[in-house]
mmCIF file of C-alpha atoms in Angstrom:
data_model
loop_
_atom_site.group_PDB
_atom_site.id
_atom_site.type_symbol
_atom_site.label_atom_id
_atom_site.label_comp_id
_atom_site.label_asym_id
_atom_site.label_seq_id
_atom_site.Cartn_x
_atom_site.Cartn_y
_atom_site.Cartn_z
ATOM 1 C CA MET Y 232 237.429 56.879 224.420
ATOM 2 C CA PHE Y 233 236.287 53.526 225.271
ATOM 3 C CA ALA Y 234 238.403 51.962 222.426
ATOM 4 C CA LEU Y 235 241.414 53.900 223.666
ATOM 5 C CA LYS Y 236 240.810 52.784 227.368
ATOM 6 C CA LYS Y 237 240.758 48.867 226.035
ATOM 7 C CA ILE Y 238 244.063 49.716 224.139
ATOM 8 C CA ILE Y 239 246.082 51.432 227.043
ATOM 9 C CA ALA Y 240 244.728 48.565 229.311
ATOM 10 C CA ALA Y 241 246.015 45.750 226.972
ATOM 11 C CA PHE Y 242 249.464 47.326 226.926
ATOM 12 C CA ILE Y 243 250.131 48.120 230.652
ATOM 13 C CA LEU Y 244 248.882 44.965 231.729
ATOM 14 C CA PRO Y 245 250.615 41.412 231.410
ATOM 15 C CA PRO Y 246 251.378 40.270 229.210
ATOM 16 C CA GLY Y 247 250.983 43.191 227.206
ATOM 17 C CA VAL Y 248 253.512 45.265 229.200
ATOM 18 C CA PHE Y 249 256.262 42.568 228.730
ATOM 19 C CA ILE Y 250 255.613 42.714 225.017
ATOM 20 C CA ILE Y 251 255.868 46.282 224.949
ATOM 21 C CA ILE Y 252 259.419 45.984 226.768
ATOM 22 C CA LEU Y 253 260.454 43.254 224.701
ATOM 23 C CA LEU Y 254 259.817 45.082 221.334
ATOM 24 C CA PHE Y 255 261.542 48.427 222.549
ATOM 25 C CA SER Y 256 264.294 46.398 223.694
ATOM 26 C CA GLY Y 257 264.440 44.884 220.218
ATOM 27 C CA LEU Y 258 264.150 48.614 218.793
ATOM 28 C CA TRP Y 259 266.683 49.787 221.159
ATOM 29 C CA PHE Y 260 269.236 46.752 220.071
ATOM 30 C CA LEU Y 261 268.759 47.632 216.696
ATOM 31 C CA PHE Y 262 269.753 51.050 216.981
ATOM 32 C CA LYS Y 263 272.921 50.008 218.533
ATOM 33 C CA LYS Y 264 273.263 47.444 215.673
ATOM 34 C CA ASN Y 265 273.186 44.461 218.063
ATOM 35 C CA TRP Y 266 271.462 42.450 215.292
ATOM 36 C CA LYS Y 267 271.429 38.986 217.292
ATOM 37 C CA ALA Y 268 270.020 40.629 220.557
ATOM 38 C CA SER Y 269 267.447 42.701 218.283
ATOM 39 C CA ILE Y 270 266.048 39.424 216.647
ATOM 40 C CA ILE Y 271 265.874 37.660 219.974
ATOM 41 C CA ASN Y 272 263.786 40.491 221.503
ATOM 42 C CA CYS Y 273 261.732 41.318 218.450
ATOM 43 C CA PHE Y 274 260.770 37.654 218.185
ATOM 44 C CA LEU Y 275 259.783 36.982 221.822
ATOM 45 C CA GLY Y 276 257.726 39.917 221.683
ATOM 46 C CA ILE Y 277 256.013 39.157 218.573
ATOM 47 C CA SER Y 278 255.665 35.735 219.897
ATOM 48 C CA MET Y 279 254.223 36.625 223.212
ATOM 49 C CA TRP Y 280 251.601 38.789 221.516
ATOM 50 C CA ALA Y 281 250.661 35.888 218.881
ATOM 51 C CA PHE Y 282 250.085 33.473 221.552
ATOM 52 C CA SER Y 283 247.818 35.956 223.547
ATOM 53 C CA ILE Y 284 245.419 36.851 221.221
ATOM 54 C CA SER Y 285 242.236 35.132 220.845
ATOM 55 C CA PRO Y 286 242.508 33.768 217.064
ATOM 56 C CA VAL Y 287 245.535 32.074 217.644
ATOM 57 C CA ALA Y 288 244.507 30.335 220.932
ATOM 58 C CA ASP Y 289 241.121 29.494 219.086
ATOM 59 C CA ALA Y 290 243.162 27.715 216.531
ATOM 60 C CA MET Y 291 244.914 25.639 218.971
ATOM 61 C CA LEU Y 292 241.878 24.905 220.862
ATOM 62 C CA ARG Y 293 240.120 23.903 217.625
ATOM 63 C CA GLY Y 294 242.305 20.816 217.159
ATOM 64 C CA LEU Y 295 241.402 19.502 220.400
ATOM 65 C CA GLU Y 296 237.637 20.561 220.135
ATOM 66 C CA TYR Y 297 237.208 19.384 216.400
ATOM 67 C CA ASN Y 298 234.479 17.137 215.439
ATOM 68 C CA LEU Y 299 232.747 16.959 218.901
ATOM 69 C CA LYS Y 300 229.063 17.849 219.143
ATOM 70 C CA ILE Y 301 226.358 17.418 222.014
ATOM 71 C CA PRO Y 302 224.626 14.150 221.394
ATOM 72 C CA GLU Y 303 221.154 14.262 220.381
ATOM 73 C CA ASN Y 304 220.175 11.072 221.865
ATOM 74 C CA SER Y 305 222.103 10.999 225.281
ATOM 75 C CA ASN Y 306 220.274 7.923 226.903
ATOM 76 C CA GLY Y 307 223.317 6.560 228.804
ATOM 77 C CA ASP Y 308 222.728 4.704 232.440
ATOM 78 C CA VAL Y 309 225.250 6.803 234.334
ATOM 79 C CA ILE Y 310 227.185 10.064 234.101
ATOM 80 C CA ILE Y 311 230.911 10.252 234.682
ATOM 81 C CA LEU Y 312 231.694 13.882 235.719
ATOM 82 C CA LEU Y 313 235.514 14.529 235.712
ATOM 83 C CA GLY Y 314 237.322 16.727 237.966
ATOM 84 C CA GLY Y 315 238.480 20.340 236.706
ATOM 85 C CA GLY Y 316 240.064 22.207 239.610
ATOM 86 C CA VAL Y 317 238.617 23.481 242.534
ATOM 87 C CA TYR Y 318 239.541 26.413 245.378
ATOM 88 C CA ASP Y 319 239.555 23.934 248.186
ATOM 89 C CA ASN Y 320 239.494 26.397 250.958
ATOM 90 C CA ALA Y 321 237.462 29.137 249.314
ATOM 91 C CA PRO Y 322 234.397 30.290 251.696
ATOM 92 C CA ASP Y 323 231.368 29.504 250.126
ATOM 93 C CA LEU Y 324 227.661 29.873 250.556
ATOM 94 C CA SER Y 325 227.135 26.084 251.710
ATOM 95 C CA GLY Y 326 230.479 25.245 253.348
ATOM 96 C CA ILE Y 327 233.963 25.521 252.229
ATOM 97 C CA GLY Y 328 235.618 24.854 248.751
ATOM 98 C CA ALA Y 329 234.103 25.897 245.529
ATOM 99 C CA PRO Y 330 234.542 24.622 241.715
ATOM 100 C CA SER Y 331 237.020 26.364 239.559
ATOM 101 C CA GLU Y 332 235.236 28.738 236.507
ATOM 102 C CA ASP Y 333 235.930 25.706 234.203
ATOM 103 C CA MET Y 334 234.761 23.052 236.424
ATOM 104 C CA LEU Y 335 231.351 24.855 237.123
ATOM 105 C CA GLY Y 336 230.659 24.673 233.549
ATOM 106 C CA ARG Y 337 231.140 20.782 233.797
ATOM 107 C CA ILE Y 338 229.047 20.668 236.724
ATOM 108 C CA LEU Y 339 226.061 22.844 235.235
ATOM 109 C CA THR Y 340 226.272 20.673 232.052
ATOM 110 C CA ALA Y 341 226.077 17.213 234.598
ATOM 111 C CA VAL Y 342 223.166 18.743 236.373
ATOM 112 C CA ARG Y 343 221.149 19.452 233.706
ATOM 113 C CA LEU Y 344 221.849 16.164 231.681
ATOM 114 C CA GLN Y 345 220.852 14.015 235.273
ATOM 115 C CA LYS Y 346 217.630 16.043 235.425
ATOM 116 C CA LYS Y 347 216.799 14.882 231.944
ATOM 117 C CA LEU Y 348 217.896 11.158 232.403
ATOM 118 C CA ASN Y 349 217.507 10.669 236.021
ATOM 119 C CA VAL Y 350 220.780 8.612 236.257
ATOM 120 C CA HIS Y 351 223.386 8.403 238.918
ATOM 121 C CA VAL Y 352 226.443 10.666 238.531
ATOM 122 C CA ILE Y 353 229.757 9.441 239.211
ATOM 123 C CA VAL Y 354 232.076 12.619 240.475
ATOM 124 C CA SER Y 355 235.836 11.903 239.847
ATOM 125 C CA GLY Y 356 238.622 13.836 241.600
ATOM 126 C CA GLY Y 357 240.925 13.022 244.105
ATOM 127 C CA VAL Y 358 243.626 14.866 245.788
ATOM 128 C CA VAL Y 359 246.029 16.164 243.376
ATOM 129 C CA PHE Y 360 248.638 17.697 245.346
ATOM 130 C CA GLU Y 361 249.690 16.755 249.047
ATOM 131 C CA GLY Y 362 248.072 19.100 251.536
ATOM 132 C CA LYS Y 363 245.058 19.968 249.420
ATOM 133 C CA LYS Y 364 241.183 18.747 249.466
ATOM 134 C CA PRO Y 365 239.887 15.916 247.304
ATOM 135 C CA GLU Y 366 237.752 17.770 244.381
ATOM 136 C CA ALA Y 367 234.947 15.053 244.402
ATOM 137 C CA PRO Y 368 233.301 16.196 247.686
ATOM 138 C CA ILE Y 369 233.193 19.686 246.970
ATOM 139 C CA VAL Y 370 231.565 19.170 243.509
ATOM 140 C CA ARG Y 371 229.007 16.885 245.288
ATOM 141 C CA ARG Y 372 227.719 19.448 247.528
ATOM 142 C CA PHE Y 373 227.518 21.947 244.436
ATOM 143 C CA LEU Y 374 225.474 19.092 242.887
ATOM 144 C CA THR Y 375 223.100 18.569 245.659
ATOM 145 C CA ASP Y 376 222.849 22.257 246.075
ATOM 146 C CA LEU Y 377 221.721 22.325 242.593
ATOM 147 C CA GLY Y 378 219.295 19.831 243.007
ATOM 148 C CA VAL Y 379 220.858 16.448 242.204
ATOM 149 C CA PRO Y 380 219.398 13.849 244.886
ATOM 150 C CA ASP Y 381 222.262 12.642 247.114
ATOM 151 C CA LYS Y 382 221.690 9.274 246.903
ATOM 152 C CA LYS Y 383 222.236 9.602 243.019
ATOM 153 C CA ILE Y 384 225.871 10.685 243.433
ATOM 154 C CA ILE Y 385 228.647 8.544 243.660
ATOM 155 C CA ILE Y 386 231.938 9.602 244.758
ATOM 156 C CA GLU Y 387 235.394 8.437 243.292
ATOM 157 C CA ASP Y 388 238.164 10.625 245.180
ATOM 158 C CA LYS Y 389 241.434 8.624 244.901
ATOM 159 C CA GLY Y 390 241.875 9.739 241.057
ATOM 160 C CA ARG Y 391 244.694 12.496 240.772
ATOM 161 C CA ASP Y 392 244.824 13.046 236.991
ATOM 162 C CA THR Y 393 242.838 12.059 233.862
ATOM 163 C CA ILE Y 394 244.104 8.331 233.614
ATOM 164 C CA GLU Y 395 243.438 7.511 237.031
ATOM 165 C CA ASN Y 396 240.073 9.002 236.996
ATOM 166 C CA ALA Y 397 239.269 6.351 234.191
ATOM 167 C CA ARG Y 398 241.050 3.613 235.833
ATOM 168 C CA TYR Y 399 239.032 4.018 239.262
ATOM 169 C CA THR Y 400 235.846 5.282 237.747
ATOM 170 C CA SER Y 401 235.973 2.235 235.304
ATOM 171 C CA GLU Y 402 236.015 0.066 238.662
ATOM 172 C CA ILE Y 403 232.848 1.599 239.818
ATOM 173 C CA CYS Y 404 231.316 0.952 236.547
ATOM 174 C CA LYS Y 405 231.985 -2.545 236.149
ATOM 175 C CA ARG Y 406 230.834 -2.875 240.192
ATOM 176 C CA PHE Y 407 227.483 -1.495 239.418
ATOM 177 C CA GLY Y 408 226.978 -2.860 236.017
ATOM 178 C CA TYR Y 409 226.925 0.398 234.200
ATOM 179 C CA LYS Y 410 227.300 -0.247 229.938
ATOM 180 C CA LYS Y 411 226.733 3.169 228.501
ATOM 181 C CA PRO Y 412 228.253 5.555 230.512
ATOM 182 C CA LEU Y 413 228.042 9.545 229.548
ATOM 183 C CA LEU Y 414 231.424 11.152 229.898
ATOM 184 C CA VAL Y 415 231.077 15.022 230.822
ATOM 185 C CA THR Y 416 233.932 17.083 230.724
ATOM 186 C CA SER Y 417 235.031 20.274 228.771
ATOM 187 C CA ALA Y 418 235.208 20.074 225.261
ATOM 188 C CA TYR Y 419 239.011 20.795 224.852
ATOM 189 C CA HIS Y 420 239.982 18.084 227.520
ATOM 190 C CA MET Y 421 237.511 15.519 225.849
ATOM 191 C CA LYS Y 422 240.047 13.542 223.467
ATOM 192 C CA ARG Y 423 242.499 12.894 226.020
ATOM 193 C CA SER Y 424 239.663 11.634 228.331
ATOM 194 C CA VAL Y 425 238.235 9.342 225.995
ATOM 195 C CA MET Y 426 241.502 7.945 225.089
ATOM 196 C CA SER Y 427 242.059 7.274 228.781
ATOM 197 C CA PHE Y 428 238.641 5.287 229.114
ATOM 198 C CA GLU Y 429 239.567 3.534 226.115
ATOM 199 C CA LYS Y 430 242.844 2.434 227.685
ATOM 200 C CA VAL Y 431 241.206 0.892 230.744
ATOM 201 C CA GLY Y 432 238.595 -0.903 228.550
ATOM 202 C CA ILE Y 433 235.672 1.355 229.164
ATOM 203 C CA LYS Y 434 233.821 2.938 226.004
ATOM 204 C CA VAL Y 435 231.951 6.263 226.937
ATOM 205 C CA MET Y 436 229.896 8.515 225.112
ATOM 206 C CA PRO Y 437 231.199 12.071 225.021
ATOM 207 C CA PHE Y 438 228.992 14.861 226.353
ATOM 208 C CA PRO Y 439 231.416 17.956 226.041
ATOM 209 C CA ALA Y 440 231.192 20.946 228.017
ATOM 210 C CA ASN Y 441 232.551 24.567 227.971
ATOM 211 C CA PHE Y 442 233.411 24.812 224.180
ATOM 212 C CA LYS Y 443 235.817 27.692 223.494
ATOM 213 C CA THR Y 444 235.538 27.482 219.819
ATOM 214 C CA TRP Y 445 232.728 27.186 217.219
ATOM 215 C CA GLU Y 446 231.848 27.497 213.864
ATOM 216 C CA ASN Y 447 231.923 30.926 211.854
ATOM 217 C CA LYS Y 448 233.398 32.614 215.282
ATOM 218 C CA LYS Y 449 233.686 36.385 214.647
ATOM 219 C CA TYR Y 450 236.735 38.342 215.712
ATOM 220 C CA GLY Y 451 236.873 42.087 216.275
ATOM 221 C CA TRP Y 452 240.105 44.475 216.419
ATOM 222 C CA GLU Y 453 239.830 44.095 220.321
ATOM 223 C CA ASP Y 454 240.469 40.076 219.533
ATOM 224 C CA TYR Y 455 243.994 41.312 218.475
ATOM 225 C CA LEU Y 456 245.023 43.017 221.461
ATOM 226 C CA PRO Y 457 247.351 41.234 223.872
ATOM 227 C CA ASN Y 458 245.377 39.204 226.477
ATOM 228 C CA SER Y 459 245.641 36.186 228.866
ATOM 229 C CA LEU Y 460 247.896 33.295 228.094
ATOM 230 C CA ASP Y 461 245.504 31.023 229.749
ATOM 231 C CA LEU Y 462 243.715 29.534 226.950
ATOM 232 C CA THR Y 463 247.058 28.774 225.046
ATOM 233 C CA HIS Y 464 248.523 27.347 227.898
ATOM 234 C CA THR Y 465 245.306 24.952 228.250
ATOM 235 C CA ALA Y 466 245.564 24.040 224.594
ATOM 236 C CA MET Y 467 249.525 23.216 224.902
ATOM 237 C CA HIS Y 468 248.878 21.259 228.375
ATOM 238 C CA GLU Y 469 246.343 19.078 226.319
ATOM 239 C CA TYR Y 470 248.362 18.442 223.414
ATOM 240 C CA ILE Y 471 251.544 17.368 225.578
ATOM 241 C CA GLY Y 472 249.120 15.371 227.673
ATOM 242 C CA PHE Y 473 247.716 13.270 224.852
ATOM 243 C CA LEU Y 474 251.026 12.534 223.744
ATOM 244 C CA PHE Y 475 252.243 11.424 226.957
ATOM 245 C CA TYR Y 476 249.079 9.497 227.390
ATOM 246 C CA LYS Y 477 249.320 7.803 224.141
ATOM 247 C CA PHE Y 478 252.557 6.727 224.433
ATOM 248 C CA ALA Y 479 253.355 6.281 228.112
ATOM 249 C CA TYR Y 480 249.997 4.227 228.925
#
């Protein structure tokens, strides 16, 4: 009964319901001998199914996270924490605004690292879209809630994307004389982030958070059911962003 419930849910919720519609449309067109429409619908349905399952999403993310490890000797002189999205008007225990699920993982990594090293944390994240609030002050509130002294936090609230985060943060590093910054961001975002800092003349030590893939990851039958397209979207966004940054800056 439990397995049946999971299977039914996978195909009545998006994207599963759209996969079913496309596949049945393909069969209907096949019955009507409309070969072209049948092939297109079946192709779209199978493609959507493939991109929504964990093994395919992980394969795409693995190329971004490949060869990244947690440094054993993390002896940097400052932590750079890159923004990863906030819910700017969400009610929260200590104020208004809360980090996204992905950003929360970065925050927790930065907090534990700061407690270990007792260095400053540069929080980078500005207003991405007009009418929104900057990320950095919201993240700062969470850092202090989790025990990071306010005097140990430096705010960079002008950067709207990764390359601007790198540019404005590099200015802070040069102003304060930081030579060995530790870069904290999600593992899938690290390659583009490191490249961005290299383009503005700053060498950073990657300290990845939020790994989505790992060695010898096991998959069960449920991982082949249609699921969210979020991870596939994330991977494609990073690949496109990496190529754009590589050739545009």
